[in-house]
Coordinates of C-alpha atoms in Angstrom, one line a residue:
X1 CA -18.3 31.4 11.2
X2 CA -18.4 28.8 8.3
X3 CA -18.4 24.7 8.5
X4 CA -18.1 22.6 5.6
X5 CA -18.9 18.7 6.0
X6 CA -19.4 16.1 3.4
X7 CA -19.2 12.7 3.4
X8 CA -18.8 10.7 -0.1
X9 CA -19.1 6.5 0.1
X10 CA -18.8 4.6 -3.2
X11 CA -19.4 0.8 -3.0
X12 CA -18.6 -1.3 -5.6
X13 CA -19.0 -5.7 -4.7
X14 CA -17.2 -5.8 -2.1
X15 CA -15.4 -2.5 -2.0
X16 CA -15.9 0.6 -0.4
X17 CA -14.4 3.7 -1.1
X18 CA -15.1 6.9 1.6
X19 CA -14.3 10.1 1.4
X20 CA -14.4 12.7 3.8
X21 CA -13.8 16.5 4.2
X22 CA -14.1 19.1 7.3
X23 CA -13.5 22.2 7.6
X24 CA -14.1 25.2 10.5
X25 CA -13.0 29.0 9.6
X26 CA -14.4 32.1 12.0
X27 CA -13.6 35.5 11.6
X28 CA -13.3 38.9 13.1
X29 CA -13.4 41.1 10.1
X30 CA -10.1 40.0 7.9
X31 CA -8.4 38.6 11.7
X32 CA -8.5 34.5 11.5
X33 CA -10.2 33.3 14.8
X34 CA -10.5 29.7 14.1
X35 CA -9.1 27.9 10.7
X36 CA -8.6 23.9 10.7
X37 CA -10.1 20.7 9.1
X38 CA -9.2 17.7 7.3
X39 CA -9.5 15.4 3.9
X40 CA -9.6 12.0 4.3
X41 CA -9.4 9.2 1.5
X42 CA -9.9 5.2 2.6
X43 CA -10.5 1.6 0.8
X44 CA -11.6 -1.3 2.7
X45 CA -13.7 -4.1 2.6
X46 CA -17.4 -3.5 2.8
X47 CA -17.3 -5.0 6.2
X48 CA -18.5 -8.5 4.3
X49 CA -15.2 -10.3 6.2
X50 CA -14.1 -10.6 9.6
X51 CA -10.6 -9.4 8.8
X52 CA -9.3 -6.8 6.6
X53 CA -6.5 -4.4 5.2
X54 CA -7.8 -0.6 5.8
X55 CA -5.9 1.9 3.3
X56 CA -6.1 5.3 4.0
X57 CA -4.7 9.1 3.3
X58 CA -5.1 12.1 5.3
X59 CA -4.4 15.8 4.9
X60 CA -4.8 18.1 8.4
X61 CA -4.5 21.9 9.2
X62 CA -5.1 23.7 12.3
X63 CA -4.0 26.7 12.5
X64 CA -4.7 27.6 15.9
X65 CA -2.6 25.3 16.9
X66 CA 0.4 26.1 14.5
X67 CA 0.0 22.8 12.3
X68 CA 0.2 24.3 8.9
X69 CA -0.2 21.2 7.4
X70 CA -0.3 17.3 8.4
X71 CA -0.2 14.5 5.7
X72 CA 0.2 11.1 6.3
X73 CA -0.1 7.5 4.4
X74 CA -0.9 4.1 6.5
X75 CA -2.8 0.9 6.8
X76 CA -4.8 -1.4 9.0
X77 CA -5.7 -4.3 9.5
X78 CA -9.3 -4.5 10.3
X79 CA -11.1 -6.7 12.5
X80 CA -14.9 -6.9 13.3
X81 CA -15.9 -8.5 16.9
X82 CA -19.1 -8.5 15.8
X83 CA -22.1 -6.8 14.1
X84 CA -25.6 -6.8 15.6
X85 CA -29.2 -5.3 15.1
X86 CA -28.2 -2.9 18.2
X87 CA -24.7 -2.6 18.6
X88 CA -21.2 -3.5 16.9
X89 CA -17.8 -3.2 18.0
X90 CA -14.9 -2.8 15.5
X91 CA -10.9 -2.7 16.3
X92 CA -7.8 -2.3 14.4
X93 CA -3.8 -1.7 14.2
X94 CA -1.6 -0.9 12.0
X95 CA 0.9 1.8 11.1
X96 CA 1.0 5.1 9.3
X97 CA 4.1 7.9 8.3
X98 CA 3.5 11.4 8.9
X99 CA 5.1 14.6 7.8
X100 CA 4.1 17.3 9.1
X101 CA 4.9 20.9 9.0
X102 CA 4.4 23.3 12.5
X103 CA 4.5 27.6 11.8
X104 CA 4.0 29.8 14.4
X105 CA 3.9 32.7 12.0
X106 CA 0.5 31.1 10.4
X107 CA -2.4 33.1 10.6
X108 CA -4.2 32.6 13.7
X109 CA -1.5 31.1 15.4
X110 CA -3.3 31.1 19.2
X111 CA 0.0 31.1 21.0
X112 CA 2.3 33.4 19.7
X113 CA 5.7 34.1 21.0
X114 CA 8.9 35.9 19.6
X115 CA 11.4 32.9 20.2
X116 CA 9.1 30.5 18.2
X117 CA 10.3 28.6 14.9
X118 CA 8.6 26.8 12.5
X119 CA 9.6 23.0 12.9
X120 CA 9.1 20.2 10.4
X121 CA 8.7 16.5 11.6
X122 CA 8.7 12.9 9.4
X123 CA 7.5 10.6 12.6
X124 CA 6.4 7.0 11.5
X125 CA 3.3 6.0 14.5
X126 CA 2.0 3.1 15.4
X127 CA -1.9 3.3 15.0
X128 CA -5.0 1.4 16.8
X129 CA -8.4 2.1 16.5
X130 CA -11.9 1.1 18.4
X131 CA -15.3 2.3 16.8
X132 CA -18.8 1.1 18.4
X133 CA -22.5 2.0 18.3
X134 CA -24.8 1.1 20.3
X135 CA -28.4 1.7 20.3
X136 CA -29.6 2.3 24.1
X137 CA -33.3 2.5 23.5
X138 CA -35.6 3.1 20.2
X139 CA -35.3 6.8 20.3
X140 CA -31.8 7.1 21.5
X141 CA -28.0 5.7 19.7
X142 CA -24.7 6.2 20.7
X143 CA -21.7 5.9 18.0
X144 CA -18.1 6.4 19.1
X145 CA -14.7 6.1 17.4
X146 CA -11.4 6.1 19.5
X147 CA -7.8 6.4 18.3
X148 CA -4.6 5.6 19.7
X149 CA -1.4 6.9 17.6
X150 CA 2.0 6.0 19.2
X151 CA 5.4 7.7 17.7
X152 CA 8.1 5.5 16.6
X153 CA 10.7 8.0 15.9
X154 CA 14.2 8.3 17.7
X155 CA 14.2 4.9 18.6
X156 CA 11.3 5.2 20.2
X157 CA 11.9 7.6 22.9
X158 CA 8.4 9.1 22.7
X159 CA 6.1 6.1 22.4
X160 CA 4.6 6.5 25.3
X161 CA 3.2 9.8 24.9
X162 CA 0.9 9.1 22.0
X163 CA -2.3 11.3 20.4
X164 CA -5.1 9.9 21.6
X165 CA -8.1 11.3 19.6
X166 CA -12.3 10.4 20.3
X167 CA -15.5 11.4 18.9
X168 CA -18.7 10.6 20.0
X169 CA -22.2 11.0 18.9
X170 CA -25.5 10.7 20.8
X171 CA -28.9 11.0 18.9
X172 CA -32.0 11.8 20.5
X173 CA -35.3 11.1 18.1
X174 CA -37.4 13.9 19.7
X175 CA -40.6 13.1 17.1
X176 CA -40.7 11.3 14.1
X177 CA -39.3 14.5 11.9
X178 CA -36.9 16.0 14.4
X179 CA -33.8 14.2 15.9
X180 CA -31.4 16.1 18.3
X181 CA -27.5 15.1 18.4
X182 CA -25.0 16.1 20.8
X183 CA -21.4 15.6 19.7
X184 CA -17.9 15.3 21.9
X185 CA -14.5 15.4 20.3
X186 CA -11.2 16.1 21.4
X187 CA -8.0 15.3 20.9
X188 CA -4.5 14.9 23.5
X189 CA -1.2 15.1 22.3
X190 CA 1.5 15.1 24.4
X191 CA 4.3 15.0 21.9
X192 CA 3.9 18.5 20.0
X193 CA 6.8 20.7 19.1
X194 CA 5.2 24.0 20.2
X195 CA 4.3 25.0 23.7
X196 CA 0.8 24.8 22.8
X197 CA -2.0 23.1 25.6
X198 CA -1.8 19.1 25.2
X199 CA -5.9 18.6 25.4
X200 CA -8.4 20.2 23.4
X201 CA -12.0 19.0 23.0
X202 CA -15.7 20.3 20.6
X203 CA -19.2 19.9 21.8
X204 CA -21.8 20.7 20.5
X205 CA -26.1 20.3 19.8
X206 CA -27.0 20.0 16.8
X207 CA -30.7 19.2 15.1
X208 CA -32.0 17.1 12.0
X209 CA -35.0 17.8 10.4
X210 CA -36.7 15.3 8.0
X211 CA -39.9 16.2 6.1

């Protein structure tokens, strides 16, 4: 099993540019257990104003799922409730377009059946966002980020079954060099154009060690 995470911020006045990348591969000899991740490019305001436009890019695989490839454009607009020593809350809507490409026939396709076709979609989505942390006590924080993505295609005949995708991150400081984290994610879609299971979700522990 391999994983791949890095996380790249460049601020300039006012600016911040972030760019993020993912990946998850597993293997069983040259057979493709597990293969998905995601690039991620985004401008906004260095959280200096109360209101602002959120630019971003995305590129997605999964291939246990059949996605061969996801890439979308959008923007938000930004706002922040407020911003405290122990806790912030953050919100936001706006709209993105999508094209994305499903293939059974991928490798490590988890759901394989003969009548399957590959199926290409251009879906423009409404898209809203809530991100908090909160620190609970001095040794233990809580960060989460929640998005809501409603289609718009075919006159709207599918809004309401939107993707709905959280992560959340608790951190336990255990001593002054070790910090434990646990970490939730999933993601429910019920508008997906292969019979695959709507709700899939990722936990796991993971430690930090500072010298």
């Amino acid at each position: 099993m391999a994983q791949l995470e890095n996380d790249f911020y460049f601020k300039k006045k006012n600016l911040i540019w972030i760019t993020l990348l993912n990946t998850d591969a597993s293997f069983n000899g040259k057979a493709i257990l597990e293969n998905n991740g995601y690039f991620q490019m985004r401008l906004r305001d260095n959280d200096t104003r109360r209101m602002y436009p959120d630019f971003y890019l995305q590129y997605q695989w999964n291939a246990v799922w059949g996605l061969q490839r996801r890439a979308l454009a959008g923007c938000n607009l930004r706002f922040r409730f407020w911003e405290k020593r122990n806790d912030d809350l953050y919100a936001s809507i706006g709209a993105f377009y999508e094209y994305e490409k499903w293939n059974p026939n991928v490798s490590g396709f988890g759901f394989a059946q003969d009548s399957l076709t590959q199926v290409e979609r251009y879906i423009p989505r409404l898209n809203t966002s809530l991100k908090t942390s909160v620190k609970l006590t001095s040794a233990v924080d809580l960060a989460a980020t929640s998005f809501i993505q409603f289609p718009m295609n075919q006159e709207f005949k599918n809004f309401l079954s939107p993707r709905w995708i959280l992560d959340m991150r608790v951190s336990f400081l255990a001593t002054k060099h070790l910090t434990i984290q646990v970490h939730y994610d999933h993601s429910y879609d019920g508008y997906r154009p292969l019979p695959i299971d709507e709700y899939y979700y990722n936990l796991n522990v993971g430690f930090l060690i500072k010298f």
